[in-house]
mmCIF file of C-alpha atoms and ligand atoms in Angstrom:
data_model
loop_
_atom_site.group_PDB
_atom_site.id
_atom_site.type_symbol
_atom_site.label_atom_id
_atom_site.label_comp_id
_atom_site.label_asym_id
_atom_site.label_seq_id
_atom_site.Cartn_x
_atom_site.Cartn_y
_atom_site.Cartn_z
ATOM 1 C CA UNK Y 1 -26.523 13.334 57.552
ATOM 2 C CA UNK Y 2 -26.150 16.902 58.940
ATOM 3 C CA UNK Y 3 -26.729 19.275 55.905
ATOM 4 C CA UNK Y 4 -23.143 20.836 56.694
ATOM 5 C CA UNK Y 5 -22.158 16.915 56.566
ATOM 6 C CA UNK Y 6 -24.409 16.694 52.729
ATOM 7 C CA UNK Y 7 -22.018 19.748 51.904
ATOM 8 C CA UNK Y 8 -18.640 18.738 52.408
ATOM 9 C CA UNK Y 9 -19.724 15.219 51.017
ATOM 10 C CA UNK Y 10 -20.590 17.031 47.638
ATOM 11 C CA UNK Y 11 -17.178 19.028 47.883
ATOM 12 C CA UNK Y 12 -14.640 16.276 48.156
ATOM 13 C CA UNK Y 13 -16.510 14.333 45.070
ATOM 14 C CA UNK Y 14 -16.613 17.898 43.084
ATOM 15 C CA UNK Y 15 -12.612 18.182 44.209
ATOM 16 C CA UNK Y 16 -11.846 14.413 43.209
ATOM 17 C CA UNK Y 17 -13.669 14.738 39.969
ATOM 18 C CA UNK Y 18 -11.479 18.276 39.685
ATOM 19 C CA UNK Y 19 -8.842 16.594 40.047
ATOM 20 C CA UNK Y 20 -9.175 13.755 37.948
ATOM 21 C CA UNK Y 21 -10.043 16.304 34.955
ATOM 22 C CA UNK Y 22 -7.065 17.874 35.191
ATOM 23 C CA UNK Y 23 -4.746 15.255 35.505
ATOM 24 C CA UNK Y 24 -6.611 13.950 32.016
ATOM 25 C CA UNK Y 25 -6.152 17.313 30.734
ATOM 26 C CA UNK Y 26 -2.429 17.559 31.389
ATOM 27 C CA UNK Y 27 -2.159 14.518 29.975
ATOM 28 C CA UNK Y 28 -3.717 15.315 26.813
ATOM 29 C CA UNK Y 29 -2.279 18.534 26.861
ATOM 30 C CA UNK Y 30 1.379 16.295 27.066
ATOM 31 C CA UNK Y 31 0.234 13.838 24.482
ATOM 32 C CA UNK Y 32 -1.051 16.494 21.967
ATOM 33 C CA UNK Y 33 2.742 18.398 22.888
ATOM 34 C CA UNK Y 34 4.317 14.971 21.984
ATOM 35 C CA UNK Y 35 2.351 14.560 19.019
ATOM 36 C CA UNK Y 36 3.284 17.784 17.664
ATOM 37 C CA UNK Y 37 6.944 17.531 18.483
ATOM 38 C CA UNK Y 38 7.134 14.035 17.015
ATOM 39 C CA UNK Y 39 5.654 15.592 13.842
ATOM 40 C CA UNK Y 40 8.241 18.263 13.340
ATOM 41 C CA UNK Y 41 10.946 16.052 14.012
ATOM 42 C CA UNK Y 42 9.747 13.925 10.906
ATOM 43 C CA UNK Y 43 9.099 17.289 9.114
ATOM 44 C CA UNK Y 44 12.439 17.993 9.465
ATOM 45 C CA UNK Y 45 13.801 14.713 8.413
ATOM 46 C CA UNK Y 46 11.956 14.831 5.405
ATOM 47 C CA UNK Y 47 13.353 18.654 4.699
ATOM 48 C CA UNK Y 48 16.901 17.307 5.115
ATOM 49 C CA UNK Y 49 16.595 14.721 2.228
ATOM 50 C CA UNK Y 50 17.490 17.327 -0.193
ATOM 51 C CA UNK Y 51 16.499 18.928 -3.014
ATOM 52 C CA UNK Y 52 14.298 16.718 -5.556
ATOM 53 C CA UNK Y 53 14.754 13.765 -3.516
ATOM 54 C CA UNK Y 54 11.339 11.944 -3.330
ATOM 55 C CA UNK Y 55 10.808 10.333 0.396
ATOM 56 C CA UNK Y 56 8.828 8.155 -0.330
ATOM 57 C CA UNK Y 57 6.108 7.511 2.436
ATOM 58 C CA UNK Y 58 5.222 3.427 2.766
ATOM 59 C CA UNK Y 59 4.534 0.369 4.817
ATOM 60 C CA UNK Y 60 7.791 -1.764 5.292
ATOM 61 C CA UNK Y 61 9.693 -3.826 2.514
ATOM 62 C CA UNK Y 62 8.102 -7.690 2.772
ATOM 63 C CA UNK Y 63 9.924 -11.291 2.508
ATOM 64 C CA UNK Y 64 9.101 -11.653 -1.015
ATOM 65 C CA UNK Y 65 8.663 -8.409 -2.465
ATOM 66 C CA UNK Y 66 9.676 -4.613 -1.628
ATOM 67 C CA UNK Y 67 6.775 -3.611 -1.295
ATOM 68 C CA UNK Y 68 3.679 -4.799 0.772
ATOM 69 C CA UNK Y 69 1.452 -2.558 -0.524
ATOM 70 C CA UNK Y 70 0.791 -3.146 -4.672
ATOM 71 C CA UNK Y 71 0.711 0.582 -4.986
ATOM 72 C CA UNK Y 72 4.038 1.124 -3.164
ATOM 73 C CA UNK Y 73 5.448 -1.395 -5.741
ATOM 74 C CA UNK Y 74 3.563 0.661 -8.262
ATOM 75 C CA UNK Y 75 4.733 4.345 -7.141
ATOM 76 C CA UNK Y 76 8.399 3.038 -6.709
ATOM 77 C CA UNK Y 77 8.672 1.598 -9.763
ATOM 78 C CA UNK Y 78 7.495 4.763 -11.475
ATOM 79 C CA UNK Y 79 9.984 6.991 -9.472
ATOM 80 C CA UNK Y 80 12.652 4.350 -10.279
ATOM 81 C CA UNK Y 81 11.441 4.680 -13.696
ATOM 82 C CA UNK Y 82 11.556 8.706 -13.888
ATOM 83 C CA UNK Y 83 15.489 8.489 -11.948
ATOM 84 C CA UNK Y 84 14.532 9.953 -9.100
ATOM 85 C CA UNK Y 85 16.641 9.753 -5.807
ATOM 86 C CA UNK Y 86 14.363 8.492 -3.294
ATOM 87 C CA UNK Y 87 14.285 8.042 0.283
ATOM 88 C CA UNK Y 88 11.901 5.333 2.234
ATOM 89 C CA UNK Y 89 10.229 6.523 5.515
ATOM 90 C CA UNK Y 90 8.388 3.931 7.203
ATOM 91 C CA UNK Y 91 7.480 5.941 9.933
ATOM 92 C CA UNK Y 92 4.305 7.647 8.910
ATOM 93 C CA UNK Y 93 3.206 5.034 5.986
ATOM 94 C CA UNK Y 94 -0.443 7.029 6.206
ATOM 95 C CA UNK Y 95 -1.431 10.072 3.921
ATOM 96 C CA UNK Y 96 -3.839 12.857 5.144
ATOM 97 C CA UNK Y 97 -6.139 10.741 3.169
ATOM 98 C CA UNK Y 98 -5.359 7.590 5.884
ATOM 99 C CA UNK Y 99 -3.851 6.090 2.358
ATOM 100 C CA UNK Y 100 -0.137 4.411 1.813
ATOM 101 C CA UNK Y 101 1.300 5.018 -0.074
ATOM 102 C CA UNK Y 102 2.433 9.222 -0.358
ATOM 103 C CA UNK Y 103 5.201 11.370 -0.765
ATOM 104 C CA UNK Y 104 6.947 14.905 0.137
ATOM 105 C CA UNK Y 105 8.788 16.615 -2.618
ATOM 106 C CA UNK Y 106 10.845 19.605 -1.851
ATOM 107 C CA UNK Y 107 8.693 19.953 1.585
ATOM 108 C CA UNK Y 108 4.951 19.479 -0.943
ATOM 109 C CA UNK Y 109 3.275 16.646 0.337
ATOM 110 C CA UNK Y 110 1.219 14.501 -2.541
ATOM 111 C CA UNK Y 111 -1.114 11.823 -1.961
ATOM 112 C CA UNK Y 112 -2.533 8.870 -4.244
ATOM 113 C CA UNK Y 113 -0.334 6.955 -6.221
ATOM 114 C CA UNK Y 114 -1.719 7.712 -9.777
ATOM 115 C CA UNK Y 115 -2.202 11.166 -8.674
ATOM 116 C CA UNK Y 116 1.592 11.518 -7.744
ATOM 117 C CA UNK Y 117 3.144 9.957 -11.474
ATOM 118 C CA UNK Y 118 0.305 12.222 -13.233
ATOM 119 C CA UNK Y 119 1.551 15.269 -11.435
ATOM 120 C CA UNK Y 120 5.141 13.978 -11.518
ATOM 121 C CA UNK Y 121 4.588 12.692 -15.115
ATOM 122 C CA UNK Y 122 3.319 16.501 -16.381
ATOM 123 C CA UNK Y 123 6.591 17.944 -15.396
ATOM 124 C CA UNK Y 124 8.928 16.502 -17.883
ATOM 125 C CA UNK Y 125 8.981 12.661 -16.173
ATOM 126 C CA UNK Y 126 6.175 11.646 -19.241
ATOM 127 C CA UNK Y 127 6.771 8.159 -20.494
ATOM 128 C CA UNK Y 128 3.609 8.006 -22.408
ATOM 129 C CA UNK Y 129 3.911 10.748 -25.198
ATOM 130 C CA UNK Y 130 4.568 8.765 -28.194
ATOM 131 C CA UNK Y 131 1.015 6.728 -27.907
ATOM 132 C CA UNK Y 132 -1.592 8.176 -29.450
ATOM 133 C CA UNK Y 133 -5.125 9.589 -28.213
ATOM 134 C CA UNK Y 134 -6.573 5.658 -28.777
ATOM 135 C CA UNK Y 135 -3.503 4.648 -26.959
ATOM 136 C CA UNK Y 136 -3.453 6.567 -23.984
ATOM 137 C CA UNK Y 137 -7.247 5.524 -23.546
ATOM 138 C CA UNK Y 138 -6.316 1.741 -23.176
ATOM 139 C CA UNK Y 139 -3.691 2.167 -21.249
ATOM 140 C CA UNK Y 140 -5.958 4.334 -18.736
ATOM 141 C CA UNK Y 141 -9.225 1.546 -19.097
ATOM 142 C CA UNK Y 142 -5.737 -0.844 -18.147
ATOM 143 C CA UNK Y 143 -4.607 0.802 -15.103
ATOM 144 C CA UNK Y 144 -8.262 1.906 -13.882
ATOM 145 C CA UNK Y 145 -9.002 -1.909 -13.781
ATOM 146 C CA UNK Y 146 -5.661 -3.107 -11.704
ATOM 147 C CA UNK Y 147 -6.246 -0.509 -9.339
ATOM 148 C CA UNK Y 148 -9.819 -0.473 -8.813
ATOM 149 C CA UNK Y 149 -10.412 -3.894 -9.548
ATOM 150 C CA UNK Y 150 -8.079 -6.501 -10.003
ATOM 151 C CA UNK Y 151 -6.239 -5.247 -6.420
ATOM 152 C CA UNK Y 152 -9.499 -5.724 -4.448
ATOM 153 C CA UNK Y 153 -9.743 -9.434 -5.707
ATOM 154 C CA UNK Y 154 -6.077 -10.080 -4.306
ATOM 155 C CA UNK Y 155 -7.132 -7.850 -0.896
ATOM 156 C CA UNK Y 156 -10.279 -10.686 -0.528
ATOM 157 C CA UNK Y 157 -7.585 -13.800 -0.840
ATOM 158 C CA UNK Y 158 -4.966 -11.819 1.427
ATOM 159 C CA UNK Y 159 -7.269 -10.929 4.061
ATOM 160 C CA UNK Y 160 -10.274 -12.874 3.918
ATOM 161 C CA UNK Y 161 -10.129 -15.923 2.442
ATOM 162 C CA UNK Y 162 -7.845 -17.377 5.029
ATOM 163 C CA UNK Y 163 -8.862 -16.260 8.364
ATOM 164 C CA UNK Y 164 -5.088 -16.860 10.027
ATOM 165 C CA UNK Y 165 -4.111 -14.161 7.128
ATOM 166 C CA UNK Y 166 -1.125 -16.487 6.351
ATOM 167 C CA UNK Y 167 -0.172 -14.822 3.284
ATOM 168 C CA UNK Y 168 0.936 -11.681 5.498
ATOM 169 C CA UNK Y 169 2.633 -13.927 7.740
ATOM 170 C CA UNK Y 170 4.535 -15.595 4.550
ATOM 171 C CA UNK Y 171 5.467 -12.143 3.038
ATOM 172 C CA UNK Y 172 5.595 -9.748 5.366
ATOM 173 C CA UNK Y 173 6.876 -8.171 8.870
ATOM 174 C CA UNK Y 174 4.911 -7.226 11.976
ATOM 175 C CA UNK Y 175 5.143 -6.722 15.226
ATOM 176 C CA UNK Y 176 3.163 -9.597 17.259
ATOM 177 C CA UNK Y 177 0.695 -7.574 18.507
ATOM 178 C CA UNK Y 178 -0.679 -6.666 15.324
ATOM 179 C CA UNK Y 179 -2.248 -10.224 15.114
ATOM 180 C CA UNK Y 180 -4.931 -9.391 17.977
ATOM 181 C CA UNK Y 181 -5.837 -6.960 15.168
ATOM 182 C CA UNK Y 182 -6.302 -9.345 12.394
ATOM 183 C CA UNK Y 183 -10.670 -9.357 13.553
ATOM 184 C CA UNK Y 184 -10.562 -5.723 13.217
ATOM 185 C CA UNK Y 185 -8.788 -5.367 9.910
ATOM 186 C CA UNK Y 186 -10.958 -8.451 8.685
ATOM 187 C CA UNK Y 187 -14.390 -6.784 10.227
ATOM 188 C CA UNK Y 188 -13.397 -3.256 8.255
ATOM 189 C CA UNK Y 189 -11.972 -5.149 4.534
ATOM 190 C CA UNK Y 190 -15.379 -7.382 4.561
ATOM 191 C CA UNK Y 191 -17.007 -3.977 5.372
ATOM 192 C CA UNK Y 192 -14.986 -2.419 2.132
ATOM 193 C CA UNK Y 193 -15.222 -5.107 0.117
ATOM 194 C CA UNK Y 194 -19.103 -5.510 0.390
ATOM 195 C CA UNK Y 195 -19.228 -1.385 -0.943
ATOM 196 C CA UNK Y 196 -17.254 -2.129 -3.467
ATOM 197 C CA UNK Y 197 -18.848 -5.118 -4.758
ATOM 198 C CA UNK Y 198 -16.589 -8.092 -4.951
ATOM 199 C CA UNK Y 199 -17.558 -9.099 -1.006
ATOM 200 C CA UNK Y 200 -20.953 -10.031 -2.274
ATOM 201 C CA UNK Y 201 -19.813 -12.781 -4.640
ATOM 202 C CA UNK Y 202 -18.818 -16.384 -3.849
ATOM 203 C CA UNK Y 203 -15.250 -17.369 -4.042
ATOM 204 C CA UNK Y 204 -15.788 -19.458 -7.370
ATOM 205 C CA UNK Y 205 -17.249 -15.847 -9.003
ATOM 206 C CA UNK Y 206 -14.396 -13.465 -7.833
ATOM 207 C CA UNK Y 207 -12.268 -16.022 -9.021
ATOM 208 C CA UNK Y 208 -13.648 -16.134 -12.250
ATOM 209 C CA UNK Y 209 -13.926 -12.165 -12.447
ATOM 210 C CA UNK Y 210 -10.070 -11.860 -11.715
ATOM 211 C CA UNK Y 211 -9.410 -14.174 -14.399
ATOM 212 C CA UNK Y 212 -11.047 -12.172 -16.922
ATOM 213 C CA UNK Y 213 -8.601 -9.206 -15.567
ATOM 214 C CA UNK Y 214 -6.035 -11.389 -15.328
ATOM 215 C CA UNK Y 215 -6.027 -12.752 -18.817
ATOM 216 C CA UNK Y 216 -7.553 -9.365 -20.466
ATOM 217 C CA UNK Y 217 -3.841 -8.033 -19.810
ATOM 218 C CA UNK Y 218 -1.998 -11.637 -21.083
ATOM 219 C CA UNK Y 219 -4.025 -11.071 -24.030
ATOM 220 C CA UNK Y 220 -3.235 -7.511 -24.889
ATOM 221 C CA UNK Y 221 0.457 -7.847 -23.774
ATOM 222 C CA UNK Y 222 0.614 -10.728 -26.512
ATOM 223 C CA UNK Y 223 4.557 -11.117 -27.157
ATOM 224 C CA UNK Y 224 5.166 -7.267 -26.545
ATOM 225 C CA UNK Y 225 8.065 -6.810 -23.822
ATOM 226 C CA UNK Y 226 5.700 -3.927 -22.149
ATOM 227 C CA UNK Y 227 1.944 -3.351 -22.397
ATOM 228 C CA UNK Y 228 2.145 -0.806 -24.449
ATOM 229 C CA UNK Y 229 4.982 -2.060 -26.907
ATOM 230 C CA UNK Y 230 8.723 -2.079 -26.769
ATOM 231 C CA UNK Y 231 9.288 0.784 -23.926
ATOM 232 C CA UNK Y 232 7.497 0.544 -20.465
ATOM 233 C CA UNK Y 233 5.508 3.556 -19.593
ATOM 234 C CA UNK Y 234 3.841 4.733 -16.778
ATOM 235 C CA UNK Y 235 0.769 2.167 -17.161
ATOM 236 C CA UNK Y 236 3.540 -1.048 -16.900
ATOM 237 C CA UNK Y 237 3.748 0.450 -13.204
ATOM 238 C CA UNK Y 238 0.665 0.174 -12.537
ATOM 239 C CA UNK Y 239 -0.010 -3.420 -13.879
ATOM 240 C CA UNK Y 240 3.501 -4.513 -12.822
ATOM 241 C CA UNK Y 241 2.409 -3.225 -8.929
ATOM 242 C CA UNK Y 242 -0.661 -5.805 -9.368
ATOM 243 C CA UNK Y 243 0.816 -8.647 -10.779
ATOM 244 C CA UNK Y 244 4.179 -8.154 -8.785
ATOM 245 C CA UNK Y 245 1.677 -8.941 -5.693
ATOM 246 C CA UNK Y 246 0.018 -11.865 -7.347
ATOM 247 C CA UNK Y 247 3.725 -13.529 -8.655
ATOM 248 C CA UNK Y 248 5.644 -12.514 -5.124
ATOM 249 C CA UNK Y 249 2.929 -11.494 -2.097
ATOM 250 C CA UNK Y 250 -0.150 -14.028 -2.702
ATOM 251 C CA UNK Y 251 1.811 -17.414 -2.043
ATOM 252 C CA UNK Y 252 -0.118 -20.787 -2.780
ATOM 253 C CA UNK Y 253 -3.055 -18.712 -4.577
ATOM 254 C CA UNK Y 254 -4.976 -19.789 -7.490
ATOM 255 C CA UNK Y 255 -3.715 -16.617 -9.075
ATOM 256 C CA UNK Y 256 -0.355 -17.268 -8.580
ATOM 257 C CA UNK Y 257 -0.800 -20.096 -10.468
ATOM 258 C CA UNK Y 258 -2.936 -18.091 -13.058
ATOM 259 C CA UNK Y 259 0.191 -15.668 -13.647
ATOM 260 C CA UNK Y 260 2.867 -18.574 -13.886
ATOM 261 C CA UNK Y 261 0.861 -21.444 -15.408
ATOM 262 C CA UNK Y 262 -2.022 -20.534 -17.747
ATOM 263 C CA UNK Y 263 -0.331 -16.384 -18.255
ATOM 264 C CA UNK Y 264 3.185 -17.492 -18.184
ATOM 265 C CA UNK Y 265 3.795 -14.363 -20.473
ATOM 266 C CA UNK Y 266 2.755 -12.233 -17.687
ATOM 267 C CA UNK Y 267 5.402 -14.188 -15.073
ATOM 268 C CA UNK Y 268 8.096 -13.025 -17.940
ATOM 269 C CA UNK Y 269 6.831 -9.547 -18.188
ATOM 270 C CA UNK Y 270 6.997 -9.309 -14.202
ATOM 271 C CA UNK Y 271 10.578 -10.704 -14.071
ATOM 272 C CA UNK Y 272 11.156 -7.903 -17.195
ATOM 273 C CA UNK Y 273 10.163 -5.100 -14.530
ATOM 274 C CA UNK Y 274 11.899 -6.485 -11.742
ATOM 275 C CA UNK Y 275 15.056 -6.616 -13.905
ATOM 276 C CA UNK Y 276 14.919 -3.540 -15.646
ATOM 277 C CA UNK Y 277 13.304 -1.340 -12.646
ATOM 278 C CA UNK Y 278 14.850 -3.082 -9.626
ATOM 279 C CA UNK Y 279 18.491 -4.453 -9.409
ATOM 280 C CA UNK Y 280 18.635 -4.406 -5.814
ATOM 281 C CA UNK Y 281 15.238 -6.352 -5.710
ATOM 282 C CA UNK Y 282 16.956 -9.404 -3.349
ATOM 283 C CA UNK Y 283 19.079 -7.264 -1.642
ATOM 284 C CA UNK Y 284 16.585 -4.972 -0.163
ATOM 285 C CA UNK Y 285 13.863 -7.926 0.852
ATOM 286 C CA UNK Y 286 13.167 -8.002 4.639
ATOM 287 C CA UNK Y 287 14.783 -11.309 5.719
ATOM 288 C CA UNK Y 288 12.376 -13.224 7.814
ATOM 289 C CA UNK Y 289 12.913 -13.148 11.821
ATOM 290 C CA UNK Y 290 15.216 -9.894 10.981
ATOM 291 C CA UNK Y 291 12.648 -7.654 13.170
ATOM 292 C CA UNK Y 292 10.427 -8.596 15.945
ATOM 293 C CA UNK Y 293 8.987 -12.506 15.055
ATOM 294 C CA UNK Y 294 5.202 -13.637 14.894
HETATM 295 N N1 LIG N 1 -5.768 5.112 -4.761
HETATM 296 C C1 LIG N 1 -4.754 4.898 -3.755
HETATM 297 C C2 LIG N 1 -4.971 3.534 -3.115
HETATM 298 C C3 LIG N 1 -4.005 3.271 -1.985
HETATM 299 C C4 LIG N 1 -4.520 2.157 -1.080
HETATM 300 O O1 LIG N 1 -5.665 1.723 -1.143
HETATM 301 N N2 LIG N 1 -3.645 1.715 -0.202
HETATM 302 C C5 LIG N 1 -4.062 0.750 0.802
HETATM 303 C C6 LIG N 1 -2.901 -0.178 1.133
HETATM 304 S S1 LIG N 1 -2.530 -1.259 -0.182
HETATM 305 C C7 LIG N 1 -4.438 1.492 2.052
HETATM 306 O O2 LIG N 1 -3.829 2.479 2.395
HETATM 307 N N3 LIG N 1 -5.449 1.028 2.758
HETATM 308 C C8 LIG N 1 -5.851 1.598 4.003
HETATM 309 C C9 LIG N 1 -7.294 1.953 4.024
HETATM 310 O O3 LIG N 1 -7.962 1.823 3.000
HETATM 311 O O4 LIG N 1 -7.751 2.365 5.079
HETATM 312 C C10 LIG N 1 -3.389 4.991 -4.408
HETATM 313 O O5 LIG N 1 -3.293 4.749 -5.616
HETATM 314 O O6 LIG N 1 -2.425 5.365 -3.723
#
């Protein structure tokens, strides 16, 4: 090849690589535009709800229960609780934390479902002000263990026990394509799972472990209508968001049996929530086949 021939070889590649950069870079350009337009629409959606109405920022209502995530159940209970007017998005279900559930108050964003009724709980919406110091300390030890404990047992028999993830199919709705997913999400919960702990015992010992959890709350509840006596406070949302999932979102479990056979006051103090907190409970269940099937 003539050296003039070398040249113009290495100019059309450097112009076809060009141009293949900028056509990617006008397309990320347009996809970043989207992105950002897309945002402000939902920005603006959320601004129109009106003054002190929480939207309320969660995965889709399920089959069985309103919630699929147990601290959805659990922040929607409390904002039942506290009479605010609330307003579901579904469309961004992910915090800047890459957590469901959140919420935007009067345009203020707030992430972490404790965090939200503490902060929401300091300004006037406190149901926990007649227990005392000892009280309040339970109650905490209580909710720190369904959240941080007791939920990661029921996210090892929702997502990994059963490797067809039936439970989700049985309680939830989502779009086919999510099941060529399911190896992923299974891949990334054993990965969570094994840092927390639980993922490194056998089935038999997080069994037994939940139980403990399970029945430490039967115990303590004794023949009280809420955990902490006659009035539920903010603590019954946490423990209701739990057990709620274990009664209506973990179908043929062993602790679905544990709740309604050897607990059965905990299956009464769940249906006590749902009556008290949420009315519309059947009414605002996803029917099955309503959306896209799997
Ligand atoms: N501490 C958080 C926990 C929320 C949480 O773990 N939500 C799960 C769904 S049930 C989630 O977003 N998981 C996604 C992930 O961990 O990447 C809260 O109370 O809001």
């Amino acid at each position: 090849m003539s050296l003039f021939g070398f040249l113009t070889a290495i100019g059309d590649t450097l112009w076809e690589y060009g141009t293949l950069l900028t056509v990617l870079f006008v397309v990320a350009c347009a996809i970043s535009a989207y992105r950002s337009w897309k945002k402000e629409q939902l920005r603006n959606e959320w601004n129109a709800a009106g003054k002190d109405v929480v939207v309320l920022h969660t995965l889709g209502r399920g089959y069985t229960c309103p919630h699929i995530s147990p601290f959805g159940l659990k922040l929607e209970t409390y904002l039942r609780m506290a009479g605010y007017k609330i307003q579901i998005d579904e469309k961004a279900p992910m915090s800047s934390k890459g957590k469901t559930p959140w919420i935007t108050l009067n345009g203020v964003d707030m992430t972490d479902s404790q965090l939200i009724i503490e902060h929401l709980s300091a300004n006037n919406k406190n149901f926990s002000s007649h227990l005392s110091d000892k009280e309040r300390a339970i109650a905490n030890a209580f909710q720190v263990m369904v959240d941080e404990h007791l939920y990661w047992g029921l996210v090892r028999y929702r997502y990994l026990t059963d490797p067809h993830i039936r439970a989700m199919e049985l309680t939830s709705v989502y779009p086919s394509w999510i099941k060529y997913m399911f190896p992923l999400m299974r891949h990334m919960l054993r990965k969570a799972l094994h840092a927390q702990g639980l993922g490194r015992h056998s089935d038999a010992e997080v069994m037994g472990i939940m139980r403990k959890d399970i029945e430490s709350i039967s115990t303590y509840l004794g023949e009280k209508p809420f955990l902490m006596g006659d009035e539920p406070c903010e603590v019954d949302c946490a423990i209701f968001g739990e057990l709620g999932h274990l009664l209506w979102n973990a179908p043929d479990s062993p602790y679905f049996t544990m709740v309604t056979e050897e607990f059965p006051n905990l299956q009464q103090y769940c249906l006590r929530m749902k009556d008290k907190f949420w009315p519309d409970w059947e009414e605002i269940l996803d029917k099955p086949l309503s959306k896209e099937p799997h």
